[in-house]
Amino acid sequence: MGGRPEGSRAKSVASWWWVVVGTVLHRAALSSAFGFAPEQTAIDDSSADLYDFDRVSTDVAWAVGSQGAILKTTNALEIGGLTWTAVSSGLQNPTRYVWRTVGTSGTLVWVAGQDGIVIHSSNNGLTWTEQLSSADAAVANWNDIEVVEEGTEVMLVVVGDAGKVMYSNDKGTNWVEKGARRTNGNLYAVKFTSLLNGWAVGADGW
C-alpha cells in the first residue's frame, strides 16, 4: 500500500498519550513502575487501519486511516475518548481513500494522504473542501502534515513519497513545492519548532 510503515506513531499532549496502530489506545494515569498505563481501547468494531491522530483540545481529537476513515471524539478528556464518530469527507467513493495524516488548529482540520490530496474543514468537520488535488500535488502519497502556528500566522507543511515537500502560508488555499528535493526516498514525518525551523525524516536514513 506504500506510505508510512505499519505501526504508525504516537502523539502526546501534556500528560496524555495516544497511540495509533490500527486502533486508538488511551494512556493516562502516571505509574511509578511503568511510566504510563494503558486504560482502554477507544475504537471497536472498525476494520480500517488508523495511521494518525491529533488532539485539538482537552475534549476534541481526530484519527484518520484507510477506507476513508475520518474519526472524531468530543470526550477525549472526560472519558478518555470512549466514543468516536465517523465523519464524511463528502468526496465521491470516500472509502477508496487512504488518509495518512491529520493536522488541526482550533476548528480548522486538514487531512491528507493517497493521491496527494489534501482536504480541509473550517468548521470542525461539518463540511470539507479539497485544497490540493492529485494533479497539482503530483505525488502518490502525503505521509505527514505539520500545522505550524506562530502568533497569528499559520503555515502548513506536507511531506510525502519521493522526497516531496510542499507548504502553504494561507491555510491551504495555495501550495508551493519547497525547492529542490534532497532525496528521492519517501518522507514519513515532519516537525517544525517555528515558521523557519523544521525537520523531515524518511527512508534510507533520512
PDB file of C-alpha atoms in Angstrom:
ATOM      1  CA  MET A   1       0.000   0.000   0.000  1.00  0.00           C
ATOM      2  CA  GLY A   2       3.042   2.295   0.313  1.00  0.00           C
ATOM      3  CA  GLY A   3       3.405   5.352   2.508  1.00  0.00           C
ATOM      4  CA  ARG A   4       4.219   5.232   6.181  1.00  0.00           C
ATOM      5  CA  PRO A   5       5.198   1.792   7.523  1.00  0.00           C
ATOM      6  CA  GLU A   6       2.696  -0.186   9.580  1.00  0.00           C
ATOM      7  CA  GLY A   7       2.650   0.746  13.254  1.00  0.00           C
ATOM      8  CA  SER A   8       2.355   4.466  12.638  1.00  0.00           C
ATOM      9  CA  ARG A   9       3.263   6.714  15.577  1.00  0.00           C
ATOM     10  CA  ALA A  10       2.136   8.380  18.762  1.00  0.00           C
ATOM     11  CA  LYS A  11       1.296  11.971  19.554  1.00  0.00           C
ATOM     12  CA  SER A  12       1.141  13.461  23.011  1.00  0.00           C
ATOM     13  CA  VAL A  13      -0.472  16.433  24.696  1.00  0.00           C
ATOM     14  CA  ALA A  14       0.654  17.306  28.227  1.00  0.00           C
ATOM     15  CA  SER A  15       0.365  14.120  30.302  1.00  0.00           C
ATOM     16  CA  TRP A  16      -1.943  12.315  27.843  1.00  0.00           C
ATOM     17  CA  TRP A  17      -0.556   9.865  25.255  1.00  0.00           C
ATOM     18  CA  TRP A  18      -2.378   8.365  22.314  1.00  0.00           C
ATOM     19  CA  VAL A  19      -1.045   5.636  20.049  1.00  0.00           C
ATOM     20  CA  VAL A  20      -2.455   4.735  16.653  1.00  0.00           C
ATOM     21  CA  VAL A  21      -1.716   1.207  15.434  1.00  0.00           C
ATOM     22  CA  GLY A  22      -4.915   0.097  13.719  1.00  0.00           C
ATOM     23  CA  THR A  23      -6.902   1.230  16.746  1.00  0.00           C
ATOM     24  CA  VAL A  24      -6.693   4.092  19.233  1.00  0.00           C
ATOM     25  CA  LEU A  25      -5.310   3.446  22.688  1.00  0.00           C
ATOM     26  CA  HIS A  26      -5.587   5.903  25.549  1.00  0.00           C
ATOM     27  CA  ARG A  27      -2.755   6.156  28.030  1.00  0.00           C
ATOM     28  CA  ALA A  28      -3.072   8.174  31.196  1.00  0.00           C
ATOM     29  CA  ALA A  29      -2.539   7.874  34.949  1.00  0.00           C
ATOM     30  CA  LEU A  30       1.173   8.035  35.712  1.00  0.00           C
ATOM     31  CA  SER A  31       2.565   4.785  37.054  1.00  0.00           C
ATOM     32  CA  SER A  32       5.735   4.835  39.126  1.00  0.00           C
ATOM     33  CA  ALA A  33       6.739   1.443  37.779  1.00  0.00           C
ATOM     34  CA  PHE A  34       5.951   1.728  34.094  1.00  0.00           C
ATOM     35  CA  GLY A  35       5.543   5.436  33.320  1.00  0.00           C
ATOM     36  CA  PHE A  36       2.132   5.338  31.627  1.00  0.00           C
ATOM     37  CA  ALA A  37      -0.502   2.636  31.925  1.00  0.00           C
ATOM     38  CA  PRO A  38      -2.929   1.788  29.090  1.00  0.00           C
ATOM     39  CA  GLU A  39      -6.505   2.412  30.128  1.00  0.00           C
ATOM     40  CA  GLN A  40      -8.753   1.386  27.271  1.00  0.00           C
ATOM     41  CA  THR A  41      -9.199   0.756  23.578  1.00  0.00           C
ATOM     42  CA  ALA A  42     -11.149   3.704  22.231  1.00  0.00           C
ATOM     43  CA  ILE A  43     -12.443   2.331  18.933  1.00  0.00           C
ATOM     44  CA  ASP A  44     -14.037  -1.083  18.455  1.00  0.00           C
ATOM     45  CA  ASP A  45     -15.580  -2.896  15.509  1.00  0.00           C
ATOM     46  CA  SER A  46     -13.596  -0.952  12.896  1.00  0.00           C
ATOM     47  CA  SER A  47     -11.894  -2.777  10.006  1.00  0.00           C
ATOM     48  CA  ALA A  48      -9.972   0.350   8.963  1.00  0.00           C
ATOM     49  CA  ASP A  49      -6.287   0.745   9.745  1.00  0.00           C
ATOM     50  CA  LEU A  50      -5.669   4.042  11.529  1.00  0.00           C
ATOM     51  CA  TYR A  51      -2.453   5.916  10.714  1.00  0.00           C
ATOM     52  CA  ASP A  52      -2.515   9.245  12.506  1.00  0.00           C
ATOM     53  CA  PHE A  53      -4.026  11.135  15.411  1.00  0.00           C
ATOM     54  CA  ASP A  54      -4.233  14.760  16.515  1.00  0.00           C
ATOM     55  CA  ARG A  55      -5.765  16.235  19.632  1.00  0.00           C
ATOM     56  CA  VAL A  56      -7.246  19.717  19.309  1.00  0.00           C
ATOM     57  CA  SER A  57      -8.163  20.405  22.916  1.00  0.00           C
ATOM     58  CA  THR A  58      -8.924  18.633  26.160  1.00  0.00           C
ATOM     59  CA  ASP A  59     -12.138  17.325  24.604  1.00  0.00           C
ATOM     60  CA  VAL A  60     -11.728  17.115  20.807  1.00  0.00           C
ATOM     61  CA  ALA A  61      -9.440  14.707  18.931  1.00  0.00           C
ATOM     62  CA  TRP A  62      -9.197  13.242  15.419  1.00  0.00           C
ATOM     63  CA  ALA A  63      -7.957   9.970  13.909  1.00  0.00           C
ATOM     64  CA  VAL A  64      -7.637   9.039  10.219  1.00  0.00           C
ATOM     65  CA  GLY A  65      -6.805   5.932   8.206  1.00  0.00           C
ATOM     66  CA  SER A  66      -7.731   3.531   5.437  1.00  0.00           C
ATOM     67  CA  GLN A  67     -11.146   3.076   3.819  1.00  0.00           C
ATOM     68  CA  GLY A  68     -11.622   6.841   4.013  1.00  0.00           C
ATOM     69  CA  ALA A  69     -11.755   6.748   7.803  1.00  0.00           C
ATOM     70  CA  ILE A  70     -12.038  10.158   9.490  1.00  0.00           C
ATOM     71  CA  LEU A  71     -12.989   9.789  13.138  1.00  0.00           C
ATOM     72  CA  LYS A  72     -13.686  12.385  15.806  1.00  0.00           C
ATOM     73  CA  THR A  73     -14.208  12.293  19.565  1.00  0.00           C
ATOM     74  CA  THR A  74     -15.551  15.117  21.702  1.00  0.00           C
ATOM     75  CA  ASN A  75     -14.918  13.426  25.054  1.00  0.00           C
ATOM     76  CA  ALA A  76     -11.159  12.927  24.932  1.00  0.00           C
ATOM     77  CA  LEU A  77     -10.650  14.123  28.491  1.00  0.00           C
ATOM     78  CA  GLU A  78     -13.973  13.356  30.172  1.00  0.00           C
ATOM     79  CA  ILE A  79     -13.999   9.598  29.460  1.00  0.00           C
ATOM     80  CA  GLY A  80     -10.749   9.098  27.578  1.00  0.00           C
ATOM     81  CA  GLY A  81     -12.155   9.206  24.060  1.00  0.00           C
ATOM     82  CA  LEU A  82     -14.513   6.310  24.658  1.00  0.00           C
ATOM     83  CA  THR A  83     -16.932   7.340  21.895  1.00  0.00           C
ATOM     84  CA  TRP A  84     -15.912   8.225  18.342  1.00  0.00           C
ATOM     85  CA  THR A  85     -17.984   9.368  15.354  1.00  0.00           C
ATOM     86  CA  ALA A  86     -17.237   8.705  11.692  1.00  0.00           C
ATOM     87  CA  VAL A  87     -17.090  11.968   9.725  1.00  0.00           C
ATOM     88  CA  SER A  88     -17.879  12.076   5.994  1.00  0.00           C
ATOM     89  CA  SER A  89     -15.352  13.774   3.717  1.00  0.00           C
ATOM     90  CA  GLY A  90     -18.017  14.422   1.089  1.00  0.00           C
ATOM     91  CA  LEU A  91     -15.777  13.004  -1.665  1.00  0.00           C
ATOM     92  CA  GLN A  92     -17.084  10.591  -4.269  1.00  0.00           C
ATOM     93  CA  ASN A  93     -16.349   6.956  -3.349  1.00  0.00           C
ATOM     94  CA  PRO A  94     -14.934   8.062   0.018  1.00  0.00           C
ATOM     95  CA  THR A  95     -13.891   4.568   1.118  1.00  0.00           C
ATOM     96  CA  ARG A  96     -11.293   4.337  -1.673  1.00  0.00           C
ATOM     97  CA  TYR A  97      -9.086   6.901   0.058  1.00  0.00           C
ATOM     98  CA  VAL A  98      -6.301   6.146   2.494  1.00  0.00           C
ATOM     99  CA  TRP A  99      -5.831   9.127   4.789  1.00  0.00           C
ATOM    100  CA  ARG A 100      -2.358   9.023   6.324  1.00  0.00           C
ATOM    101  CA  THR A 101      -2.189  12.217   8.346  1.00  0.00           C
ATOM    102  CA  VAL A 102      -4.323  14.837  10.113  1.00  0.00           C
ATOM    103  CA  GLY A 103      -3.469  18.297  11.425  1.00  0.00           C
ATOM    104  CA  THR A 104      -5.560  20.810  13.329  1.00  0.00           C
ATOM    105  CA  SER A 105      -5.730  24.404  14.501  1.00  0.00           C
ATOM    106  CA  GLY A 106      -8.796  25.087  16.610  1.00  0.00           C
ATOM    107  CA  THR A 107     -11.839  24.335  14.471  1.00  0.00           C
ATOM    108  CA  LEU A 108      -9.658  24.049  11.346  1.00  0.00           C
ATOM    109  CA  VAL A 109      -8.818  20.496  10.242  1.00  0.00           C
ATOM    110  CA  TRP A 110      -6.606  19.224   7.404  1.00  0.00           C
ATOM    111  CA  VAL A 111      -6.471  15.605   6.233  1.00  0.00           C
ATOM    112  CA  ALA A 112      -4.011  14.308   3.627  1.00  0.00           C
ATOM    113  CA  GLY A 113      -2.896  11.048   2.097  1.00  0.00           C
ATOM    114  CA  GLN A 114      -3.464   8.967  -1.000  1.00  0.00           C
ATOM    115  CA  ASP A 115      -3.047  10.538  -4.466  1.00  0.00           C
ATOM    116  CA  GLY A 116      -1.549  13.684  -2.917  1.00  0.00           C
ATOM    117  CA  ILE A 117      -4.949  15.026  -1.916  1.00  0.00           C
ATOM    118  CA  VAL A 118      -5.415  17.477   0.962  1.00  0.00           C
ATOM    119  CA  ILE A 119      -8.921  18.203   2.210  1.00  0.00           C
ATOM    120  CA  HIS A 120      -9.843  20.897   4.708  1.00  0.00           C
ATOM    121  CA  SER A 121     -12.684  21.682   7.089  1.00  0.00           C
ATOM    122  CA  SER A 122     -13.089  25.167   8.515  1.00  0.00           C
ATOM    123  CA  ASN A 123     -15.966  24.183  10.809  1.00  0.00           C
ATOM    124  CA  ASN A 124     -14.718  21.254  12.883  1.00  0.00           C
ATOM    125  CA  GLY A 125     -15.573  18.624  10.295  1.00  0.00           C
ATOM    126  CA  LEU A 126     -19.106  19.627   9.300  1.00  0.00           C
ATOM    127  CA  THR A 127     -18.125  20.297   5.673  1.00  0.00           C
ATOM    128  CA  TRP A 128     -14.950  19.676   3.651  1.00  0.00           C
ATOM    129  CA  THR A 129     -13.264  21.147   0.580  1.00  0.00           C
ATOM    130  CA  GLU A 130     -10.387  19.799  -1.498  1.00  0.00           C
ATOM    131  CA  GLN A 131      -7.448  22.207  -1.180  1.00  0.00           C
ATOM    132  CA  LEU A 132      -4.760  20.248  -3.020  1.00  0.00           C
ATOM    133  CA  SER A 133      -5.662  17.919  -5.874  1.00  0.00           C
ATOM    134  CA  SER A 134      -3.783  14.886  -7.129  1.00  0.00           C
ATOM    135  CA  ALA A 135      -2.951  16.729 -10.360  1.00  0.00           C
ATOM    136  CA  ASP A 136      -1.430  19.709  -8.512  1.00  0.00           C
ATOM    137  CA  ALA A 137       0.404  17.610  -5.932  1.00  0.00           C
ATOM    138  CA  ALA A 138       1.825  15.071  -8.397  1.00  0.00           C
ATOM    139  CA  VAL A 139       2.741  12.681  -5.581  1.00  0.00           C
ATOM    140  CA  ALA A 140       1.493   9.192  -4.737  1.00  0.00           C
ATOM    141  CA  ASN A 141       1.009   9.807  -1.019  1.00  0.00           C
ATOM    142  CA  TRP A 142       1.288  12.515   1.578  1.00  0.00           C
ATOM    143  CA  ASN A 143       2.588  10.827   4.707  1.00  0.00           C
ATOM    144  CA  ASP A 144       2.580  13.647   7.267  1.00  0.00           C
ATOM    145  CA  ILE A 145       1.266  17.155   7.759  1.00  0.00           C
ATOM    146  CA  GLU A 146       2.504  19.761  10.213  1.00  0.00           C
ATOM    147  CA  VAL A 147       0.456  22.781  11.277  1.00  0.00           C
ATOM    148  CA  VAL A 148       2.856  25.492  12.438  1.00  0.00           C
ATOM    149  CA  GLU A 149       1.347  28.366  14.439  1.00  0.00           C
ATOM    150  CA  GLU A 150       3.282  31.478  15.375  1.00  0.00           C
ATOM    151  CA  GLY A 151       1.273  34.464  16.562  1.00  0.00           C
ATOM    152  CA  THR A 152      -1.492  34.981  14.015  1.00  0.00           C
ATOM    153  CA  GLU A 153       0.387  33.137  11.268  1.00  0.00           C
ATOM    154  CA  VAL A 154      -0.397  29.558  10.291  1.00  0.00           C
ATOM    155  CA  MET A 155       1.860  27.536   7.979  1.00  0.00           C
ATOM    156  CA  LEU A 156       1.096  24.053   6.673  1.00  0.00           C
ATOM    157  CA  VAL A 157       3.808  21.634   5.569  1.00  0.00           C
ATOM    158  CA  VAL A 158       3.193  18.237   3.944  1.00  0.00           C
ATOM    159  CA  VAL A 159       5.821  15.581   3.191  1.00  0.00           C
ATOM    160  CA  GLY A 160       5.363  12.509   1.058  1.00  0.00           C
ATOM    161  CA  ASP A 161       6.693   9.942  -1.334  1.00  0.00           C
ATOM    162  CA  ALA A 162       9.804  10.538  -3.469  1.00  0.00           C
ATOM    163  CA  GLY A 163      11.058  13.289  -1.160  1.00  0.00           C
ATOM    164  CA  LYS A 164       8.262  15.709  -1.996  1.00  0.00           C
ATOM    165  CA  VAL A 165       7.639  18.681   0.325  1.00  0.00           C
ATOM    166  CA  MET A 166       5.005  21.382  -0.140  1.00  0.00           C
ATOM    167  CA  TYR A 167       3.898  24.241   2.094  1.00  0.00           C
ATOM    168  CA  SER A 168       1.134  26.824   2.385  1.00  0.00           C
ATOM    169  CA  ASN A 169       1.179  30.188   4.140  1.00  0.00           C
ATOM    170  CA  ASP A 170      -2.543  30.857   3.698  1.00  0.00           C
ATOM    171  CA  LYS A 171      -4.122  27.895   5.494  1.00  0.00           C
ATOM    172  CA  GLY A 172      -4.072  25.694   2.421  1.00  0.00           C
ATOM    173  CA  THR A 173      -5.575  27.930  -0.254  1.00  0.00           C
ATOM    174  CA  ASN A 174      -2.303  27.964  -2.212  1.00  0.00           C
ATOM    175  CA  TRP A 175       0.539  25.429  -2.087  1.00  0.00           C
ATOM    176  CA  VAL A 176       4.180  25.752  -3.153  1.00  0.00           C
ATOM    177  CA  GLU A 177       6.745  22.995  -3.623  1.00  0.00           C
ATOM    178  CA  LYS A 178       9.738  23.503  -1.357  1.00  0.00           C
ATOM    179  CA  GLY A 179      12.836  23.926  -3.562  1.00  0.00           C
ATOM    180  CA  ALA A 180      14.948  21.097  -4.955  1.00  0.00           C
ATOM    181  CA  ARG A 181      14.415  17.657  -3.444  1.00  0.00           C
ATOM    182  CA  ARG A 182      17.266  16.443  -1.234  1.00  0.00           C
ATOM    183  CA  THR A 183      16.205  12.796  -1.516  1.00  0.00           C
ATOM    184  CA  ASN A 184      14.087  10.611  -3.757  1.00  0.00           C
ATOM    185  CA  GLY A 185      13.197   8.415  -0.809  1.00  0.00           C
ATOM    186  CA  ASN A 186       9.831   8.624   0.893  1.00  0.00           C
ATOM    187  CA  LEU A 187       9.494  11.126   3.732  1.00  0.00           C
ATOM    188  CA  TYR A 188       7.353   9.869   6.610  1.00  0.00           C
ATOM    189  CA  ALA A 189       7.324  12.599   9.263  1.00  0.00           C
ATOM    190  CA  VAL A 190       7.873  16.348   9.619  1.00  0.00           C
ATOM    191  CA  LYS A 191       8.172  18.582  12.679  1.00  0.00           C
ATOM    192  CA  PHE A 192       8.655  22.359  12.969  1.00  0.00           C
ATOM    193  CA  THR A 193       9.581  24.342  16.074  1.00  0.00           C
ATOM    194  CA  SER A 194       8.944  27.696  14.357  1.00  0.00           C
ATOM    195  CA  LEU A 195       7.989  29.036  10.943  1.00  0.00           C
ATOM    196  CA  LEU A 196      11.646  28.839   9.875  1.00  0.00           C
ATOM    197  CA  ASN A 197      12.968  25.716  11.602  1.00  0.00           C
ATOM    198  CA  GLY A 198      11.844  22.198  10.784  1.00  0.00           C
ATOM    199  CA  TRP A 199      12.959  18.620  10.192  1.00  0.00           C
ATOM    200  CA  ALA A 200      11.745  15.761   7.981  1.00  0.00           C
ATOM    201  CA  VAL A 201      12.694  12.097   8.228  1.00  0.00           C
ATOM    202  CA  GLY A 202      12.116   9.121   5.989  1.00  0.00           C
ATOM    203  CA  ALA A 203      13.506   6.210   4.049  1.00  0.00           C
ATOM    204  CA  ASP A 204      17.181   5.331   3.605  1.00  0.00           C
ATOM    205  CA  GLY A 205      18.340   7.098   6.743  1.00  0.00           C
ATOM    206  CA  TRP A 206      16.767  10.460   6.012  1.00  0.00           C
TER     207      TRP A 206
END
